């Protein structure tokens, strides 16, 4: 959901390029759930994570705005990723206010080695014993800011998963085993191929819109987009402990769905303190989206905004997938926060050319690794001031073909100044002389919109696949 309480713009891929229409909102999801539960009374609803982060109202309240809303929907369980953004202790407090558990078989306390969350759940539905294994996103302690994982260790789940599946099958006598995963679609396929005995995988993290289930390791895999723009329905026919048939539909949460009135009233009341987010702060002639993995207009705009405020040779942000698009037309303050809801401070750092080469190769490996379990999530790093030609299919450490900085070949011995936002832009282990600028991302974008009315963004071809 990434914190999207109400309908928002979503990007779709049309014959002439990106198209936009409004989707989502918990109240519309609640209405659709009500109709589906009338037709399918024996049902389970799961949340794949990225729930307590992603929009300004949710980030500003550190997720506190959500539990009363979530508890109205009837979830059976969730798992997590950006939900760790306020630290594990606060996530435990949030989960304690939910009427359902957070499952994570791959998150451990660093000091004791004990599991930090329940790994599995056994439910009884339609006379069946349904076992659920949860896997949280494995990159939380690897590429996310350090406070996300204070005291915790995350694995990819490959070592833990088979034992939990075997226990559910043999000791808990589960008729059906579900994997609720925030590892990502390629990662889940790899896990399933190495772990028989799973019937269904509810996959998250990589924002795929799977209109038909994918089959891996004998399991049906579905993934239902992002931002709550879609609801995935998988209906199973089970005979003698085996799935013998299925039907699937990826429901778009369109504005045609009448919202649940009571839940919409609760949401509206919760958002009253955030009315200022509706302020119009600019106009764009270019659709600003993050729907493409190598470069996108939303981050081209973000980085140009940083460049207008902070002198540097290079500019970086992370290849975030989340963030509702902004179609051509008026731009609200809320739209800017959707791109960077935490409103990070712009920082600068000095990098050698050799470090820059390492930074880019590591990012490309994390995006395109031939081993799915080594993919770190997100898209290619967003950058300004460089031009890189690369081969996505090459092995680790050999993807970059040619790199230019400010029009000149990358010099391994030279020192470059980079401006960036968050440690996902430039990890802490690289560079020296990190400095805070006192400037923040949202104010930078707002100032840039004021100088460019309407805003026009042209593709910079920063990264080119060759």
Short mmCIF file of C-alpha atoms in Angstrom, two decimals:
data_model
loop_
_atom_site.label_atom_id
_atom_site.label_comp_id
_atom_site.label_asym_id
_atom_site.label_seq_id
_atom_site.Cartn_x
_atom_site.Cartn_y
_atom_site.Cartn_z
CA UNK A 1 0.00 0.00 0.00
CA UNK A 2 2.93 2.35 0.71
CA UNK A 3 0.65 4.42 2.92
CA UNK A 4 -1.92 5.44 0.28
CA UNK A 5 -5.10 5.88 2.27
CA UNK A 6 -7.10 7.51 -0.53
CA UNK A 7 -7.36 7.26 -4.34
CA UNK A 8 -4.29 8.55 -6.16
CA UNK A 9 -2.89 8.67 -9.67
CA UNK A 10 -1.41 5.47 -11.07
CA UNK A 11 0.66 4.93 -14.20
CA UNK A 12 -0.35 2.43 -16.88
CA UNK A 13 1.50 1.47 -20.04
CA UNK A 14 -0.43 2.47 -23.16
CA UNK A 15 0.28 2.18 -26.89
CA UNK A 16 1.56 5.78 -27.02
CA UNK A 17 3.37 5.75 -23.68
CA UNK A 18 2.42 6.26 -20.03
CA UNK A 19 -1.23 6.82 -19.19
CA UNK A 20 -2.66 7.94 -15.86
CA UNK A 21 -5.84 7.33 -13.92
CA UNK A 22 -6.90 7.42 -10.28
CA UNK A 23 -6.98 4.17 -8.32
CA UNK A 24 -6.84 2.79 -4.81
CA UNK A 25 -7.93 3.88 -1.36
CA UNK A 26 -8.72 1.74 1.66
CA UNK A 27 -12.44 2.61 1.60
CA UNK A 28 -12.81 1.31 -1.96
CA UNK A 29 -10.79 -1.77 -1.11
CA UNK A 30 -13.17 -2.33 1.83
CA UNK A 31 -16.19 -2.14 -0.50
CA UNK A 32 -14.68 -4.65 -2.91
CA UNK A 33 -13.74 -6.95 -0.06
CA UNK A 34 -17.32 -6.85 1.18
CA UNK A 35 -18.63 -7.92 -2.21
CA UNK A 36 -16.01 -10.67 -2.59
CA UNK A 37 -16.69 -12.04 0.88
CA UNK A 38 -20.37 -12.36 -0.03
CA UNK A 39 -19.39 -14.61 -2.93
CA UNK A 40 -16.49 -16.32 -1.15
CA UNK A 41 -17.26 -16.53 2.59
CA UNK A 42 -14.35 -18.94 3.18
CA UNK A 43 -11.55 -16.45 2.50
CA UNK A 44 -8.30 -15.05 3.83
CA UNK A 45 -6.84 -11.58 3.28
CA UNK A 46 -3.10 -10.87 3.51
CA UNK A 47 -0.95 -7.74 3.48
CA UNK A 48 2.46 -8.11 1.83
CA UNK A 49 4.10 -5.18 3.67
CA UNK A 50 5.29 -1.67 2.81
CA UNK A 51 2.24 -0.62 4.80
CA UNK A 52 3.50 1.87 7.40
CA UNK A 53 5.48 4.17 5.05
CA UNK A 54 5.14 6.02 1.76
CA UNK A 55 2.90 9.07 2.13
CA UNK A 56 3.38 12.19 4.23
CA UNK A 57 0.50 11.58 6.71
CA UNK A 58 1.77 8.07 7.42
CA UNK A 59 5.44 9.07 7.73
CA UNK A 60 4.67 12.19 9.80
CA UNK A 61 2.76 10.06 12.34
CA UNK A 62 5.26 7.18 12.10
CA UNK A 63 2.43 4.91 11.03
CA UNK A 64 0.23 5.72 14.03
CA UNK A 65 -2.56 6.87 11.73
CA UNK A 66 -3.04 3.39 10.27
CA UNK A 67 -3.89 0.67 12.85
CA UNK A 68 -7.53 1.75 13.40
CA UNK A 69 -8.03 1.73 9.62
CA UNK A 70 -6.23 -1.56 8.99
CA UNK A 71 -8.18 -3.35 11.71
CA UNK A 72 -11.41 -2.64 9.82
CA UNK A 73 -10.34 -4.74 6.82
CA UNK A 74 -10.03 -8.20 8.35
CA UNK A 75 -6.44 -9.18 7.53
CA UNK A 76 -5.14 -12.60 8.57
CA UNK A 77 -1.43 -11.62 8.61
CA UNK A 78 1.20 -9.29 7.15
CA UNK A 79 4.93 -9.16 6.58
CA UNK A 80 7.20 -6.13 6.25
CA UNK A 81 9.86 -3.98 4.56
CA UNK A 82 9.65 -0.16 4.79
CA UNK A 83 7.58 -0.78 7.91
CA UNK A 84 10.93 -0.87 9.77
CA UNK A 85 11.56 2.80 8.88
CA UNK A 86 10.97 4.06 12.43
CA UNK A 87 13.06 1.30 14.02
CA UNK A 88 12.13 -2.22 15.14
CA UNK A 89 10.89 -1.07 18.54
CA UNK A 90 8.28 1.24 17.02
CA UNK A 91 7.21 -1.43 14.54
CA UNK A 92 6.60 -3.81 17.46
CA UNK A 93 4.38 -1.16 19.02
CA UNK A 94 2.42 -0.68 15.78
CA UNK A 95 1.97 -4.42 15.26
CA UNK A 96 0.82 -4.74 18.85
CA UNK A 97 -2.14 -2.52 17.96
CA UNK A 98 -3.18 -4.75 15.05
CA UNK A 99 -5.68 -7.58 15.27
CA UNK A 100 -3.38 -9.86 13.26
CA UNK A 101 0.32 -10.83 13.39
CA UNK A 102 3.42 -9.86 11.44
CA UNK A 103 5.13 -13.03 10.16
CA UNK A 104 8.86 -13.18 9.40
CA UNK A 105 10.80 -16.46 9.42
CA UNK A 106 13.97 -14.67 8.32
CA UNK A 107 14.42 -11.93 10.95
CA UNK A 108 16.51 -12.64 14.04
CA UNK A 109 17.76 -10.80 17.11
CA UNK A 110 21.48 -10.16 16.65
CA UNK A 111 22.35 -10.79 20.30
CA UNK A 112 20.42 -13.99 21.00
CA UNK A 113 19.84 -15.38 17.50
CA UNK A 114 16.15 -15.87 18.38
CA UNK A 115 13.42 -15.14 15.90
CA UNK A 116 12.14 -11.58 16.21
CA UNK A 117 8.66 -12.41 14.94
CA UNK A 118 6.44 -15.45 14.62
CA UNK A 119 7.58 -17.36 11.52
CA UNK A 120 4.32 -19.12 10.73
CA UNK A 121 0.60 -19.14 11.38
CA UNK A 122 -1.96 -21.96 11.21
CA UNK A 123 -5.53 -21.06 10.28
CA UNK A 124 -8.68 -23.11 9.78
CA UNK A 125 -10.85 -22.12 6.81
CA UNK A 126 -13.50 -24.12 4.94
CA UNK A 127 -12.60 -27.21 6.95
CA UNK A 128 -8.96 -26.93 5.89
CA UNK A 129 -5.82 -26.37 7.92
CA UNK A 130 -3.96 -23.53 6.20
CA UNK A 131 -0.31 -22.94 7.10
CA UNK A 132 1.28 -19.57 6.35
CA UNK A 133 5.03 -18.79 6.33
CA UNK A 134 6.11 -15.14 6.29
CA UNK A 135 9.33 -13.72 4.85
CA UNK A 136 10.18 -10.05 5.40
CA UNK A 137 12.28 -8.14 2.88
CA UNK A 138 15.87 -9.40 3.26
CA UNK A 139 17.57 -6.11 2.29
CA UNK A 140 16.54 -4.15 5.39
CA UNK A 141 19.94 -4.58 7.09
CA UNK A 142 21.89 -4.41 3.82
CA UNK A 143 20.81 -1.37 1.79
CA UNK A 144 18.39 0.52 4.04
CA UNK A 145 19.39 3.18 6.62
CA UNK A 146 21.02 1.53 9.64
CA UNK A 147 18.32 2.44 12.18
CA UNK A 148 15.79 0.32 10.28
CA UNK A 149 17.46 -2.85 11.55
CA UNK A 150 18.74 -1.91 15.01
CA UNK A 151 19.47 -5.17 16.82
CA UNK A 152 18.17 -7.35 13.99
CA UNK A 153 19.65 -9.62 11.32
CA UNK A 154 17.84 -10.49 8.07
CA UNK A 155 18.41 -13.49 5.79
CA UNK A 156 17.08 -14.31 2.32
CA UNK A 157 14.97 -17.12 3.79
CA UNK A 158 16.47 -19.91 1.68
CA UNK A 159 17.88 -21.78 4.68
CA UNK A 160 14.85 -21.29 6.93
CA UNK A 161 11.95 -21.87 4.56
CA UNK A 162 12.18 -25.68 4.00
CA UNK A 163 12.13 -26.48 7.71
CA UNK A 164 9.03 -24.37 8.34
CA UNK A 165 7.23 -25.88 5.37
CA UNK A 166 8.10 -29.39 6.53
CA UNK A 167 6.88 -28.63 10.07
CA UNK A 168 3.61 -27.19 8.80
CA UNK A 169 3.04 -30.24 6.61
CA UNK A 170 4.11 -32.99 8.98
CA UNK A 171 3.54 -31.69 12.51
CA UNK A 172 0.78 -29.13 11.99
CA UNK A 173 -0.92 -31.32 9.32
CA UNK A 174 -1.55 -28.35 7.01
CA UNK A 175 -3.70 -29.10 3.96
CA UNK A 176 -2.48 -25.93 2.22
CA UNK A 177 0.77 -23.99 2.65
CA UNK A 178 1.02 -20.30 1.71
CA UNK A 179 4.23 -18.25 1.46
CA UNK A 180 3.60 -14.59 2.29
CA UNK A 181 6.75 -12.91 1.01
CA UNK A 182 8.23 -9.46 0.60
CA UNK A 183 11.38 -10.81 -1.05
CA UNK A 184 10.42 -9.90 -4.63
CA UNK A 185 9.08 -11.82 -7.63
CA UNK A 186 12.43 -13.14 -9.02
CA UNK A 187 13.58 -13.98 -5.50
CA UNK A 188 10.37 -15.83 -4.68
CA UNK A 189 10.62 -17.90 -7.85
CA UNK A 190 14.17 -18.93 -6.87
CA UNK A 191 13.06 -19.78 -3.32
CA UNK A 192 10.11 -21.85 -4.52
CA UNK A 193 12.23 -23.82 -6.98
CA UNK A 194 14.43 -24.85 -4.06
CA UNK A 195 11.63 -25.63 -1.61
CA UNK A 196 8.84 -28.06 -2.58
CA UNK A 197 5.64 -28.27 -0.59
CA UNK A 198 4.32 -24.72 -1.01
CA UNK A 199 0.97 -24.32 -2.77
CA UNK A 200 0.65 -20.54 -3.07
CA UNK A 201 3.09 -17.63 -2.93
CA UNK A 202 1.70 -14.17 -2.26
CA UNK A 203 4.62 -12.12 -3.57
CA UNK A 204 5.41 -8.45 -2.94
CA UNK A 205 8.22 -5.87 -3.15
CA UNK A 206 8.86 -5.70 -6.92
CA UNK A 207 5.46 -4.11 -7.77
CA UNK A 208 4.65 -6.61 -10.55
CA UNK A 209 1.08 -6.64 -11.83
CA UNK A 210 0.60 -10.32 -12.54
CA UNK A 211 -2.65 -10.75 -14.43
CA UNK A 212 -2.13 -14.51 -14.45
CA UNK A 213 -0.47 -16.62 -11.74
CA UNK A 214 3.09 -17.75 -12.41
CA UNK A 215 3.99 -21.33 -11.49
CA UNK A 216 7.31 -22.01 -9.70
CA UNK A 217 8.26 -25.14 -7.79
CA UNK A 218 4.67 -26.32 -8.06
CA UNK A 219 3.33 -23.17 -6.37
CA UNK A 220 0.98 -20.55 -7.80
CA UNK A 221 2.63 -17.12 -7.54
CA UNK A 222 0.63 -13.90 -7.62
CA UNK A 223 1.74 -10.29 -7.14
CA UNK A 224 -0.74 -7.44 -7.16
CA UNK A 225 1.00 -4.21 -8.10
CA UNK A 226 1.56 -1.46 -5.53
CA UNK A 227 0.07 1.58 -3.77
CA UNK A 228 -3.16 -0.37 -3.17
CA UNK A 229 -4.12 0.23 -6.79
CA UNK A 230 -5.01 -3.44 -7.16
CA UNK A 231 -6.41 -6.31 -5.14
CA UNK A 232 -5.40 -9.83 -6.13
CA UNK A 233 -8.02 -12.59 -5.77
CA UNK A 234 -6.95 -16.22 -5.97
CA UNK A 235 -9.71 -18.83 -5.63
CA UNK A 236 -8.60 -22.43 -5.05
CA UNK A 237 -10.26 -25.78 -5.55
CA UNK A 238 -8.74 -28.29 -3.14
CA UNK A 239 -9.38 -32.03 -3.19
CA UNK A 240 -7.68 -34.61 -0.95
CA UNK A 241 -5.09 -32.09 0.20
CA UNK A 242 -4.13 -30.99 -3.30
CA UNK A 243 -4.90 -27.87 -5.31
CA UNK A 244 -6.76 -29.19 -8.34
CA UNK A 245 -7.98 -25.90 -9.81
CA UNK A 246 -7.75 -22.16 -9.44
CA UNK A 247 -9.13 -18.86 -10.71
CA UNK A 248 -7.39 -15.51 -10.45
CA UNK A 249 -8.32 -11.90 -11.02
CA UNK A 250 -6.27 -8.76 -10.54
CA UNK A 251 -8.92 -6.21 -9.55
CA UNK A 252 -8.11 -2.60 -10.33
CA UNK A 253 -9.34 -0.43 -7.45
CA UNK A 254 -10.98 2.04 -9.79
CA UNK A 255 -12.92 5.18 -8.93
CA UNK A 256 -16.04 3.38 -10.13
CA UNK A 257 -16.06 1.43 -6.85
CA UNK A 258 -18.28 3.13 -4.28
CA UNK A 259 -16.21 3.62 -1.11
CA UNK A 260 -17.28 2.17 2.20
CA UNK A 261 -18.87 5.20 3.85
CA UNK A 262 -17.88 4.47 7.45
CA UNK A 263 -14.26 3.73 6.63
CA UNK A 264 -14.01 6.76 4.35
CA UNK A 265 -15.31 8.96 7.18
CA UNK A 266 -12.62 7.53 9.48
CA UNK A 267 -9.92 8.22 6.87
CA UNK A 268 -11.17 11.76 6.23
CA UNK A 269 -11.08 12.51 9.95
CA UNK A 270 -7.55 11.16 10.27
CA UNK A 271 -6.35 13.38 7.41
CA UNK A 272 -7.81 16.66 8.71
CA UNK A 273 -4.43 17.79 10.16
CA UNK A 274 -2.85 17.41 6.72
CA UNK A 275 -5.12 19.73 4.71
CA UNK A 276 -2.13 21.92 3.72
CA UNK A 277 -0.88 19.10 1.48
CA UNK A 278 -3.57 20.06 -1.04
CA UNK A 279 -1.80 23.38 -1.79
CA UNK A 280 -0.98 23.76 -5.51
CA UNK A 281 2.76 24.49 -5.79
CA UNK A 282 3.33 24.30 -9.53
CA UNK A 283 2.34 23.01 -12.95
CA UNK A 284 3.98 20.28 -15.00
CA UNK A 285 3.71 19.73 -18.72
CA UNK A 286 5.49 16.39 -18.37
CA UNK A 287 4.06 13.33 -16.67
CA UNK A 288 6.30 12.55 -13.71
CA UNK A 289 6.44 8.84 -12.94
CA UNK A 290 8.77 6.13 -11.64
CA UNK A 291 7.42 3.42 -13.91
CA UNK A 292 10.69 2.67 -15.74
CA UNK A 293 13.73 1.00 -14.24
CA UNK A 294 16.72 2.72 -15.92
CA UNK A 295 15.65 6.37 -15.83
CA UNK A 296 12.37 8.13 -15.09
CA UNK A 297 11.03 11.69 -15.34
CA UNK A 298 10.05 11.91 -11.65
CA UNK A 299 13.64 11.47 -10.50
CA UNK A 300 15.04 13.57 -13.34
CA UNK A 301 12.93 16.38 -11.87
CA UNK A 302 14.02 15.57 -8.31
CA UNK A 303 17.72 15.61 -9.19
CA UNK A 304 17.45 18.78 -11.26
CA UNK A 305 15.90 20.39 -8.18
CA UNK A 306 18.92 19.36 -6.10
CA UNK A 307 21.26 20.69 -8.78
CA UNK A 308 19.57 24.10 -8.73
CA UNK A 309 20.35 24.50 -5.00
CA UNK A 310 23.60 22.65 -4.32
CA UNK A 311 26.77 22.91 -6.47
CA UNK A 312 28.32 19.50 -7.23
CA UNK A 313 29.71 17.39 -10.06
CA UNK A 314 27.15 14.60 -9.61
CA UNK A 315 23.71 14.08 -8.09
CA UNK A 316 22.22 10.83 -6.76
CA UNK A 317 19.00 9.47 -5.36
CA UNK A 318 17.95 5.88 -4.92
CA UNK A 319 16.04 3.92 -7.56
CA UNK A 320 12.85 3.88 -5.49
CA UNK A 321 9.85 2.15 -7.01
CA UNK A 322 7.25 3.70 -4.73
CA UNK A 323 5.63 7.08 -5.31
CA UNK A 324 2.39 7.88 -7.12
CA UNK A 325 2.91 9.55 -10.50
CA UNK A 326 2.06 13.18 -11.23
CA UNK A 327 0.23 13.57 -14.55
CA UNK A 328 0.49 16.75 -16.62
CA UNK A 329 -1.33 19.59 -14.89
CA UNK A 330 -1.34 21.18 -11.42
CA UNK A 331 1.12 19.84 -8.85
CA UNK A 332 0.13 19.71 -5.20
CA UNK A 333 2.48 19.72 -2.23
CA UNK A 334 1.22 16.21 -1.49
CA UNK A 335 2.58 15.05 -4.87
CA UNK A 336 6.10 16.13 -3.89
CA UNK A 337 5.93 14.31 -0.58
CA UNK A 338 4.75 11.19 -2.40
CA UNK A 339 8.13 11.13 -4.17
CA UNK A 340 10.14 11.58 -0.94
CA UNK A 341 7.74 11.30 2.03
CA UNK A 342 10.57 11.51 4.59
CA UNK A 343 11.79 14.82 3.04
CA UNK A 344 15.50 14.03 3.49
CA UNK A 345 18.21 16.65 3.84
CA UNK A 346 20.49 17.09 0.84
CA UNK A 347 24.08 16.07 1.65
CA UNK A 348 27.38 16.22 -0.20
CA UNK A 349 30.29 13.78 -0.27
CA UNK A 350 33.63 13.47 -2.03
CA UNK A 351 34.08 10.34 -4.16
CA UNK A 352 37.05 9.20 -6.18
CA UNK A 353 36.43 7.99 -9.70
CA UNK A 354 37.29 4.49 -8.54
CA UNK A 355 34.64 4.72 -5.80
CA UNK A 356 32.11 6.03 -8.30
CA UNK A 357 32.81 3.04 -10.55
CA UNK A 358 32.36 0.72 -7.55
CA UNK A 359 29.12 2.47 -6.59
CA UNK A 360 27.62 2.04 -10.06
CA UNK A 361 28.74 -1.58 -10.52
CA UNK A 362 27.35 -2.54 -7.12
CA UNK A 363 24.03 -0.91 -7.96
CA UNK A 364 23.82 -2.69 -11.31
CA UNK A 365 24.58 -6.02 -9.61
CA UNK A 366 21.87 -5.34 -7.04
CA UNK A 367 19.43 -4.63 -9.86
CA UNK A 368 20.36 -7.27 -12.45
CA UNK A 369 22.22 -10.02 -10.56
CA UNK A 370 22.05 -13.39 -12.32
CA UNK A 371 21.30 -14.87 -8.89
CA UNK A 372 17.88 -13.47 -7.93
CA UNK A 373 18.69 -13.81 -4.23
CA UNK A 374 21.50 -11.28 -4.72
CA UNK A 375 19.17 -8.66 -6.20
CA UNK A 376 18.75 -5.86 -3.67
CA UNK A 377 15.49 -4.34 -4.84
CA UNK A 378 14.72 -1.03 -6.48
CA UNK A 379 15.70 0.23 -9.91
CA UNK A 380 18.96 1.52 -11.37
CA UNK A 381 20.30 4.36 -9.22
CA UNK A 382 18.99 7.76 -10.31
CA UNK A 383 21.81 10.09 -11.30
CA UNK A 384 22.58 13.45 -12.87
CA UNK A 385 25.93 14.66 -14.20
CA UNK A 386 27.11 11.38 -15.62
CA UNK A 387 26.47 9.19 -18.64
CA UNK A 388 27.01 5.45 -18.39
CA UNK A 389 26.73 2.71 -21.00
CA UNK A 390 26.26 -0.77 -19.58
CA UNK A 391 25.38 -4.38 -20.40
CA UNK A 392 22.67 -5.65 -18.07
CA UNK A 393 23.35 -9.30 -18.91
CA UNK A 394 27.03 -9.27 -17.93
CA UNK A 395 28.36 -10.90 -14.74
CA UNK A 396 29.00 -9.03 -11.49
CA UNK A 397 31.64 -6.31 -11.78
CA UNK A 398 31.74 -6.22 -15.60
CA UNK A 399 28.59 -4.37 -16.65
CA UNK A 400 29.93 -0.83 -17.11
CA UNK A 401 31.31 -0.25 -20.60
CA UNK A 402 32.03 3.49 -20.61
CA UNK A 403 31.30 6.23 -18.06
CA UNK A 404 31.51 10.00 -18.54
CA UNK A 405 31.27 12.65 -15.82
CA UNK A 406 30.42 16.18 -16.95
CA UNK A 407 31.19 15.07 -20.50
CA UNK A 408 34.69 13.77 -19.68
CA UNK A 409 35.81 10.12 -19.30
CA UNK A 410 35.66 8.90 -15.72
CA UNK A 411 39.07 9.37 -14.06
CA UNK A 412 39.63 6.73 -11.32
CA UNK A 413 42.14 8.97 -9.53
CA UNK A 414 40.13 12.19 -9.61
CA UNK A 415 37.91 13.32 -6.72
CA UNK A 416 34.33 14.30 -7.56
CA UNK A 417 31.76 16.04 -5.37
CA UNK A 418 28.36 14.36 -5.25
CA UNK A 419 25.12 15.74 -3.81
CA UNK A 420 22.60 13.12 -2.74
CA UNK A 421 19.63 12.26 -0.53
CA UNK A 422 19.64 9.38 1.98
CA UNK A 423 22.29 6.71 2.46
CA UNK A 424 20.59 4.75 -0.31
CA UNK A 425 21.80 7.46 -2.68
CA UNK A 426 25.45 7.12 -1.61
CA UNK A 427 26.15 4.42 1.01
CA UNK A 428 28.10 5.44 4.12
CA UNK A 429 31.03 3.15 3.37
CA UNK A 430 31.94 5.22 0.31
CA UNK A 431 33.52 8.66 0.15
CA UNK A 432 34.72 11.15 2.68
CA UNK A 433 33.94 14.64 3.98
CA UNK A 434 30.19 14.13 4.14
CA UNK A 435 28.44 17.44 4.73
CA UNK A 436 24.83 18.36 5.42
CA UNK A 437 23.59 21.33 3.39
CA UNK A 438 20.57 22.44 5.43
CA UNK A 439 18.48 22.12 2.25
CA UNK A 440 15.70 19.54 1.98
CA UNK A 441 14.30 17.66 -0.98
CA UNK A 442 10.68 18.87 -0.91
CA UNK A 443 11.66 22.55 -0.62
CA UNK A 444 14.12 22.05 -3.47
CA UNK A 445 11.42 20.61 -5.73
CA UNK A 446 8.99 23.34 -4.74
CA UNK A 447 11.53 26.05 -5.58
CA UNK A 448 12.31 24.40 -8.91
CA UNK A 449 8.62 24.31 -9.83
CA UNK A 450 8.37 28.01 -9.04
CA UNK A 451 11.26 28.73 -11.44
CA UNK A 452 9.88 26.44 -14.19
CA UNK A 453 6.19 26.98 -14.82
CA UNK A 454 5.18 24.81 -16.49
CA UNK A 455 7.81 22.19 -15.73
CA UNK A 456 9.17 20.35 -18.78
CA UNK A 457 11.41 17.31 -18.22
CA UNK A 458 13.45 15.83 -21.05
CA UNK A 459 15.03 12.38 -20.84
CA UNK A 460 18.74 12.69 -20.08
CA UNK A 461 19.77 9.14 -21.07
CA UNK A 462 21.99 8.99 -17.99
CA UNK A 463 22.13 5.19 -18.27
CA UNK A 464 22.00 3.45 -21.61
CA UNK A 465 21.66 -0.31 -21.98
CA UNK A 466 23.91 -1.47 -24.81
#
